[in-house]
mmCIF file of C-alpha atoms and ligand atoms in Angstrom:
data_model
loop_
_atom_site.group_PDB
_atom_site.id
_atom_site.type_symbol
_atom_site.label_atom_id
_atom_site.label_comp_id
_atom_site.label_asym_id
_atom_site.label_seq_id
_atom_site.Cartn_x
_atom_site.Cartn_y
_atom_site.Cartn_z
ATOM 1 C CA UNK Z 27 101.480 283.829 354.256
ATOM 2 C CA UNK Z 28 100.913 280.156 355.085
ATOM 3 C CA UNK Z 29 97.712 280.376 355.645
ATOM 4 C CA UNK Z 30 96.760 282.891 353.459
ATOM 5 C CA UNK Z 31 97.841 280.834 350.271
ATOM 6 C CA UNK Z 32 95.889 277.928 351.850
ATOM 7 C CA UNK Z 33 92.643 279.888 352.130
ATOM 8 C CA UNK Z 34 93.166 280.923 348.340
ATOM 9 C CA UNK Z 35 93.785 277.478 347.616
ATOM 10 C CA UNK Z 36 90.806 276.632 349.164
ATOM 11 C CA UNK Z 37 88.690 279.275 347.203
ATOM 12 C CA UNK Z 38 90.015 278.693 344.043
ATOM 13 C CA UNK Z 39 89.433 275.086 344.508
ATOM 14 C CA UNK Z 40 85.755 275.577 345.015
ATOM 15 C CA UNK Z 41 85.304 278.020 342.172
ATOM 16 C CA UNK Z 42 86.914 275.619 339.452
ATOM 17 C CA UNK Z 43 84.712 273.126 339.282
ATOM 18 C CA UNK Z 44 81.717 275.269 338.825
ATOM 19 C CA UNK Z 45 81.444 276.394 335.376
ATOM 20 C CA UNK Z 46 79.370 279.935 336.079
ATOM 21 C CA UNK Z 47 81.563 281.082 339.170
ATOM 22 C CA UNK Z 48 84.808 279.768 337.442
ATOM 23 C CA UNK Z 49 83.161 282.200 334.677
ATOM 24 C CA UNK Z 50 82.914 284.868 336.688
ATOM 25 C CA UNK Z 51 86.021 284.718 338.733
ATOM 26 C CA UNK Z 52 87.894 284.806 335.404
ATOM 27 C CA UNK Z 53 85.873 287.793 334.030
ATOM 28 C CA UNK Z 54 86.691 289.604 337.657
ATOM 29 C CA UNK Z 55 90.400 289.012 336.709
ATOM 30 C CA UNK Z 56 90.139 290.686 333.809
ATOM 31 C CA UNK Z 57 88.852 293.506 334.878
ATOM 32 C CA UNK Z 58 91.142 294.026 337.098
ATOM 33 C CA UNK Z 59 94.308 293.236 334.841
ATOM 34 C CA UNK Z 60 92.550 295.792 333.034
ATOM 35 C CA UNK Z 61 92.047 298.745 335.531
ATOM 36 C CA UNK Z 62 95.987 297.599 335.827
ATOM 37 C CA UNK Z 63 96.811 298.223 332.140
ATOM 38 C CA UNK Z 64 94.566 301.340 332.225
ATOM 39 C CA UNK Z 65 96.735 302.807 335.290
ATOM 40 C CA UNK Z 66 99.875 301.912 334.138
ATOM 41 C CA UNK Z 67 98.961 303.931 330.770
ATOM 42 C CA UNK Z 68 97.338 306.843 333.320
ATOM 43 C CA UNK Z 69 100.770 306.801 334.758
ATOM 44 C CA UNK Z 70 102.836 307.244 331.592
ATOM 45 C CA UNK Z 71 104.969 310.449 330.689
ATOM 46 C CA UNK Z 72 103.825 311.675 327.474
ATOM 47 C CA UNK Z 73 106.978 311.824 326.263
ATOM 48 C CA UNK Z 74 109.435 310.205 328.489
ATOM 49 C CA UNK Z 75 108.378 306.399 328.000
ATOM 50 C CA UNK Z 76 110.736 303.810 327.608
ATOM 51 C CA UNK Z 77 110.305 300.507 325.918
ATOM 52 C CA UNK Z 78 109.637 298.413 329.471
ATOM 53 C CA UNK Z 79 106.756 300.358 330.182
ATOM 54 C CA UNK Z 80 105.123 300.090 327.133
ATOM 55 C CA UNK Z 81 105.634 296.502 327.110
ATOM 56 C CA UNK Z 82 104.061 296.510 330.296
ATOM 57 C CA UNK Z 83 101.272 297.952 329.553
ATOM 58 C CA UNK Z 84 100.966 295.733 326.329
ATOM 59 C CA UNK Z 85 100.935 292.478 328.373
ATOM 60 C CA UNK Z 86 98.099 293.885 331.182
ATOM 61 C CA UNK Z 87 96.100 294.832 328.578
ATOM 62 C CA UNK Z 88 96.744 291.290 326.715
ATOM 63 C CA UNK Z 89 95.878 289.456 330.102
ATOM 64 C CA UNK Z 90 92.338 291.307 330.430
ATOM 65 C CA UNK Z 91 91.766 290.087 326.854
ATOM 66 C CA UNK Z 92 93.430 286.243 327.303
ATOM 67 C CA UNK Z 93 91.318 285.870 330.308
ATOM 68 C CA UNK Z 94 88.230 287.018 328.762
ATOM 69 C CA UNK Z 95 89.084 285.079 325.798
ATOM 70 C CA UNK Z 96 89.124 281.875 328.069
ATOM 71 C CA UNK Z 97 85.667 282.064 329.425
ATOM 72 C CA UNK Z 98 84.407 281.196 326.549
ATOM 73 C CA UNK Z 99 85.920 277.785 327.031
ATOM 74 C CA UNK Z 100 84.243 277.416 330.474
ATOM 75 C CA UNK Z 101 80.518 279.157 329.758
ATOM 76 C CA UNK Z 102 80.173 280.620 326.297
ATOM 77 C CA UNK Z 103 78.604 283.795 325.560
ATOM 78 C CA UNK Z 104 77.476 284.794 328.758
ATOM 79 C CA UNK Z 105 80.074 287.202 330.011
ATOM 80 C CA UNK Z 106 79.525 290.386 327.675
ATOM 81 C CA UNK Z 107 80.817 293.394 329.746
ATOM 82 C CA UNK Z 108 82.297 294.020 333.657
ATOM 83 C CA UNK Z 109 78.889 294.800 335.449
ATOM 84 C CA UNK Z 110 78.032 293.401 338.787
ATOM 85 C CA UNK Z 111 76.240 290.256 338.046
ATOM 86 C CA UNK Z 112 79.574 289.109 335.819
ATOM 87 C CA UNK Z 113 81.364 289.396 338.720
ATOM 88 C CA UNK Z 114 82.514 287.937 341.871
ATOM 89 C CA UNK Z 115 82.576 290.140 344.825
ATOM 90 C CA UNK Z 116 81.982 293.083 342.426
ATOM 91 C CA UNK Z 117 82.617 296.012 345.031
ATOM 92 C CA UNK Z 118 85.829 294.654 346.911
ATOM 93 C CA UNK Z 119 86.949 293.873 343.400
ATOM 94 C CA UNK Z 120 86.579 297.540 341.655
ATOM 95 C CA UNK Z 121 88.458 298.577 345.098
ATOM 96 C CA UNK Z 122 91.056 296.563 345.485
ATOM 97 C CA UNK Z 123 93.273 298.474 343.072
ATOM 98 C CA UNK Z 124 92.131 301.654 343.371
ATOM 99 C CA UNK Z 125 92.153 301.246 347.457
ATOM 100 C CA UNK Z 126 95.997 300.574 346.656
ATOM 101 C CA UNK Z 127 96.448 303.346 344.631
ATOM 102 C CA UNK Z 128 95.343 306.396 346.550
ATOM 103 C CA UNK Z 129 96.642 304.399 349.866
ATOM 104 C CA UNK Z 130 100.470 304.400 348.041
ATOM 105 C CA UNK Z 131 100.289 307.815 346.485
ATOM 106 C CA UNK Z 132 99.296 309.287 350.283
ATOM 107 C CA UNK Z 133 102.366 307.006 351.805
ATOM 108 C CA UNK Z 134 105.121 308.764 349.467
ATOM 109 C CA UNK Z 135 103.410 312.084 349.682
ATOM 110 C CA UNK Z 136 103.799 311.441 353.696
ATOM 111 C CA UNK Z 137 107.346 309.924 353.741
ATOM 112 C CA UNK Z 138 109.010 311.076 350.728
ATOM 113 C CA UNK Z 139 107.312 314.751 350.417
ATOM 114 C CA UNK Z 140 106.716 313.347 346.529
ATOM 115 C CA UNK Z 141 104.473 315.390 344.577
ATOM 116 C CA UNK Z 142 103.322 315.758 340.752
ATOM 117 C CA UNK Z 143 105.266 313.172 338.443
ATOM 118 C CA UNK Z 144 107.731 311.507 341.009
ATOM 119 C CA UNK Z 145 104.653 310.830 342.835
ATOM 120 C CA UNK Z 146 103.070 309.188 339.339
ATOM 121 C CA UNK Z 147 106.112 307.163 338.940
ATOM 122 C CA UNK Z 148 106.809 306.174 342.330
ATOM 123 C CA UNK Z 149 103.098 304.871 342.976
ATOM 124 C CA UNK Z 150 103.395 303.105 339.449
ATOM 125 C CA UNK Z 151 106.133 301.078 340.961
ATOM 126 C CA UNK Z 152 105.545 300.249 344.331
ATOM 127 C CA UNK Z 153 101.560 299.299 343.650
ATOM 128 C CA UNK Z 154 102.872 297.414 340.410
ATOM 129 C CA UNK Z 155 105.924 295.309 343.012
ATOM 130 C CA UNK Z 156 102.807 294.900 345.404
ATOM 131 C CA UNK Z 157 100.595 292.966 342.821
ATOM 132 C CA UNK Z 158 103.571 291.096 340.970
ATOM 133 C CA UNK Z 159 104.180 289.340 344.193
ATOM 134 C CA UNK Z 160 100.721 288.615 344.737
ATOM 135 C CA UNK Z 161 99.720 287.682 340.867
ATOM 136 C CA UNK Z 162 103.096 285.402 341.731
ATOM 137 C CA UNK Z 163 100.878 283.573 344.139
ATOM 138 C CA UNK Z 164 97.437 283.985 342.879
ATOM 139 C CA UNK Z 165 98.307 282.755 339.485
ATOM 140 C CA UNK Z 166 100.528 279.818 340.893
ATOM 141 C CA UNK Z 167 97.917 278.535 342.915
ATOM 142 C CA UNK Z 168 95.208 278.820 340.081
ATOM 143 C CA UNK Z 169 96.976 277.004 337.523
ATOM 144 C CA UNK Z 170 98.058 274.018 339.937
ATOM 145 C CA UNK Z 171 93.827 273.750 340.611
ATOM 146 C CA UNK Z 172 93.220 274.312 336.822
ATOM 147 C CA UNK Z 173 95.501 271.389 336.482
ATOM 148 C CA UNK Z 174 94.628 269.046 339.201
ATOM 149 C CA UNK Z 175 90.659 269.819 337.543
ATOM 150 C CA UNK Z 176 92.225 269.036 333.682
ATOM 151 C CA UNK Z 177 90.469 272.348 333.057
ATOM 152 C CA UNK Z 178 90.961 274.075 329.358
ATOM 153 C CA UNK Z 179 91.745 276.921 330.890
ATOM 154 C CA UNK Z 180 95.351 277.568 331.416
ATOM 155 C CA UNK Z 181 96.943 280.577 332.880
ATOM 156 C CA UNK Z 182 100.615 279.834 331.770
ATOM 157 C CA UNK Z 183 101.720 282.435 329.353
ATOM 158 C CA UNK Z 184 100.161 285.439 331.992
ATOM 159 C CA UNK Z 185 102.477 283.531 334.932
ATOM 160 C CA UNK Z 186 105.869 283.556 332.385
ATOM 161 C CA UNK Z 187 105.490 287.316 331.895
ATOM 162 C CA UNK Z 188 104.348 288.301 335.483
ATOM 163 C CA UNK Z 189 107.455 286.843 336.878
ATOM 164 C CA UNK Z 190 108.878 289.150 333.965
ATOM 165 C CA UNK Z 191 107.505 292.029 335.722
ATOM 166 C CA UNK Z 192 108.138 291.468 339.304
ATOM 167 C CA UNK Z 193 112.002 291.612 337.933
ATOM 168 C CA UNK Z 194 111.785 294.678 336.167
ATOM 169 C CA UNK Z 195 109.615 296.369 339.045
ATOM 170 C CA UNK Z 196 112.859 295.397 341.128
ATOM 171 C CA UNK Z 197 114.765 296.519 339.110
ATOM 172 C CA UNK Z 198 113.348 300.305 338.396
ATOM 173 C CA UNK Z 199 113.057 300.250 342.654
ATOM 174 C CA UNK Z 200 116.610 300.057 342.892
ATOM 175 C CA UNK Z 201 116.940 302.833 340.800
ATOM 176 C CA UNK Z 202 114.143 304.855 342.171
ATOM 177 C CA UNK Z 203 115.235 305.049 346.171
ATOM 178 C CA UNK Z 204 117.976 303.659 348.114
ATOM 179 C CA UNK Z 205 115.553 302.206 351.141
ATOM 180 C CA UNK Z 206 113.294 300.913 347.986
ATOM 181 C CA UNK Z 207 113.182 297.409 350.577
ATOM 182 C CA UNK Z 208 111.337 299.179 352.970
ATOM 183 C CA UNK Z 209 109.194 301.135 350.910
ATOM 184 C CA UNK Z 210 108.023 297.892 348.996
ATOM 185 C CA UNK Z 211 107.736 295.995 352.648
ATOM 186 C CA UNK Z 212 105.305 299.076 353.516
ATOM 187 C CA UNK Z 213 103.102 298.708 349.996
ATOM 188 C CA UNK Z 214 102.910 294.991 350.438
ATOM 189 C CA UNK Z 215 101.649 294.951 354.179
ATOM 190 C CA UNK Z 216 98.771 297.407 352.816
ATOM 191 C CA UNK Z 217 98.393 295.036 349.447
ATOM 192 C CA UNK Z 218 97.831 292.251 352.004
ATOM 193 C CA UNK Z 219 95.319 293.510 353.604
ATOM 194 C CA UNK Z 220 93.459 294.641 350.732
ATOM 195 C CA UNK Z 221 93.963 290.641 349.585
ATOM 196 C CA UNK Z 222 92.199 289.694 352.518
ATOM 197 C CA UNK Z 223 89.145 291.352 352.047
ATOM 198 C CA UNK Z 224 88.967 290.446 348.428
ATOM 199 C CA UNK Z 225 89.491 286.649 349.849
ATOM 200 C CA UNK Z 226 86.514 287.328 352.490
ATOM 201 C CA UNK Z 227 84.390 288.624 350.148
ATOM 202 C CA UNK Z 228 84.298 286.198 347.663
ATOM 203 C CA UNK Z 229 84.381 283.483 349.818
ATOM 204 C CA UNK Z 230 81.137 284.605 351.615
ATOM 205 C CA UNK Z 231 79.394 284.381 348.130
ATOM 206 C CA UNK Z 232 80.731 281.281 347.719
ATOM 207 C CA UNK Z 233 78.321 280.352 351.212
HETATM 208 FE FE1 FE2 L 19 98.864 290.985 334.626
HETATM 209 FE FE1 FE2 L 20 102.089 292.333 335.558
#
């Protein structure tokens, strides 16, 4: 974990500085705040939606926006849509969350024999714990770079309801299984390697 937040450190630290990758590595997290909003509304119950949901839904969508809307203080106007060229490490990007996805909804189909909408909600929560704990980091390191650069951009408001989430993902775990630990542990090891390429992969464009 160490090392891992080091090497992000060290990424983020190099992207910063440079107006069109700092650019595109905010456009590349809004995308993928806003496959996040898009699943979490994929995941929904028609009818059976409570008020946390919605609000989380409401605040991944608002991140993909905020983060767009900050490019514009870093390189304005160039950054119209989410194809390739906008992007950093385009491919492992679009995977990431996806890669996630399908890799938790086979893991409770496997161990828990979940199918149908207990499968929906169960992969909502584990793959949403998973990237709370990592948008924990990932944020937390950016805005101490964004600082130490005295860059416009600032990424405070998206870390203040993150933290928000992580709690209520907890929360709804407890709920959901009694060995919710473990299942969580299990999402997270497969999160972190998904990280890892992402890391790799934007690092060797940054070469
Ligand atoms: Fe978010
Ligand atoms: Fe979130």
């Amino acid at each position: 974990m160490e090392q891992l937040a080091e090497q992000l450190k060290q990424v983020i630290e190099q992207i910063v500085p440079s107006n069109e990758l700092h650019g595109r590595w905010l456009n590349s997290l809004s995308m993928m705040e806003n496959t996040g909003a898009r699943k979490i509304s994929r995941y929904e119950h028609p009818v059976h939606t409570g008020i946390i949901v919605l609000k989380h839904a409401a605040e991944e969508a608002r991140h993909a926006y905020y983060l767009k809307k900050q490019i514009e203080k870093v390189v304005p106007g160039n950054f119209p849509d989410y194809t390739f060229p906008y992007l950093l490490a385009p491919v492992t990007s679009y995977q990431y969350l996806h890669q996630l996805d399908i890799s938790a909804c086979r893991y409770l189909k496997d161990k828990l024999g979940l199918e149908g909408r207990e499968l929906f909600h169960g992969a909502y929560l584990l793959v949403t714990y998973a990237i709370e704990v990592r948008a924990d980091l990932l944020y937390g390191i950016y805005q101490e770079a964004l600082t130490k650069y005295k860059s416009k951009v600032n990424v405070k408001s998206i870390i203040l309801e993150e933290e928000g989430h992580l709690a209520e993902m907890t929360r709804m775990l407890q709920t959901f299984h009694p060995e919710w630990a473990q299942l969580a542990e299990d999402i997270c090891k497969v999160e972190g390697d998904l990280f890892i390429k992402w890391i790799v992969a934007i690092q060797q464009e940054l070469n």
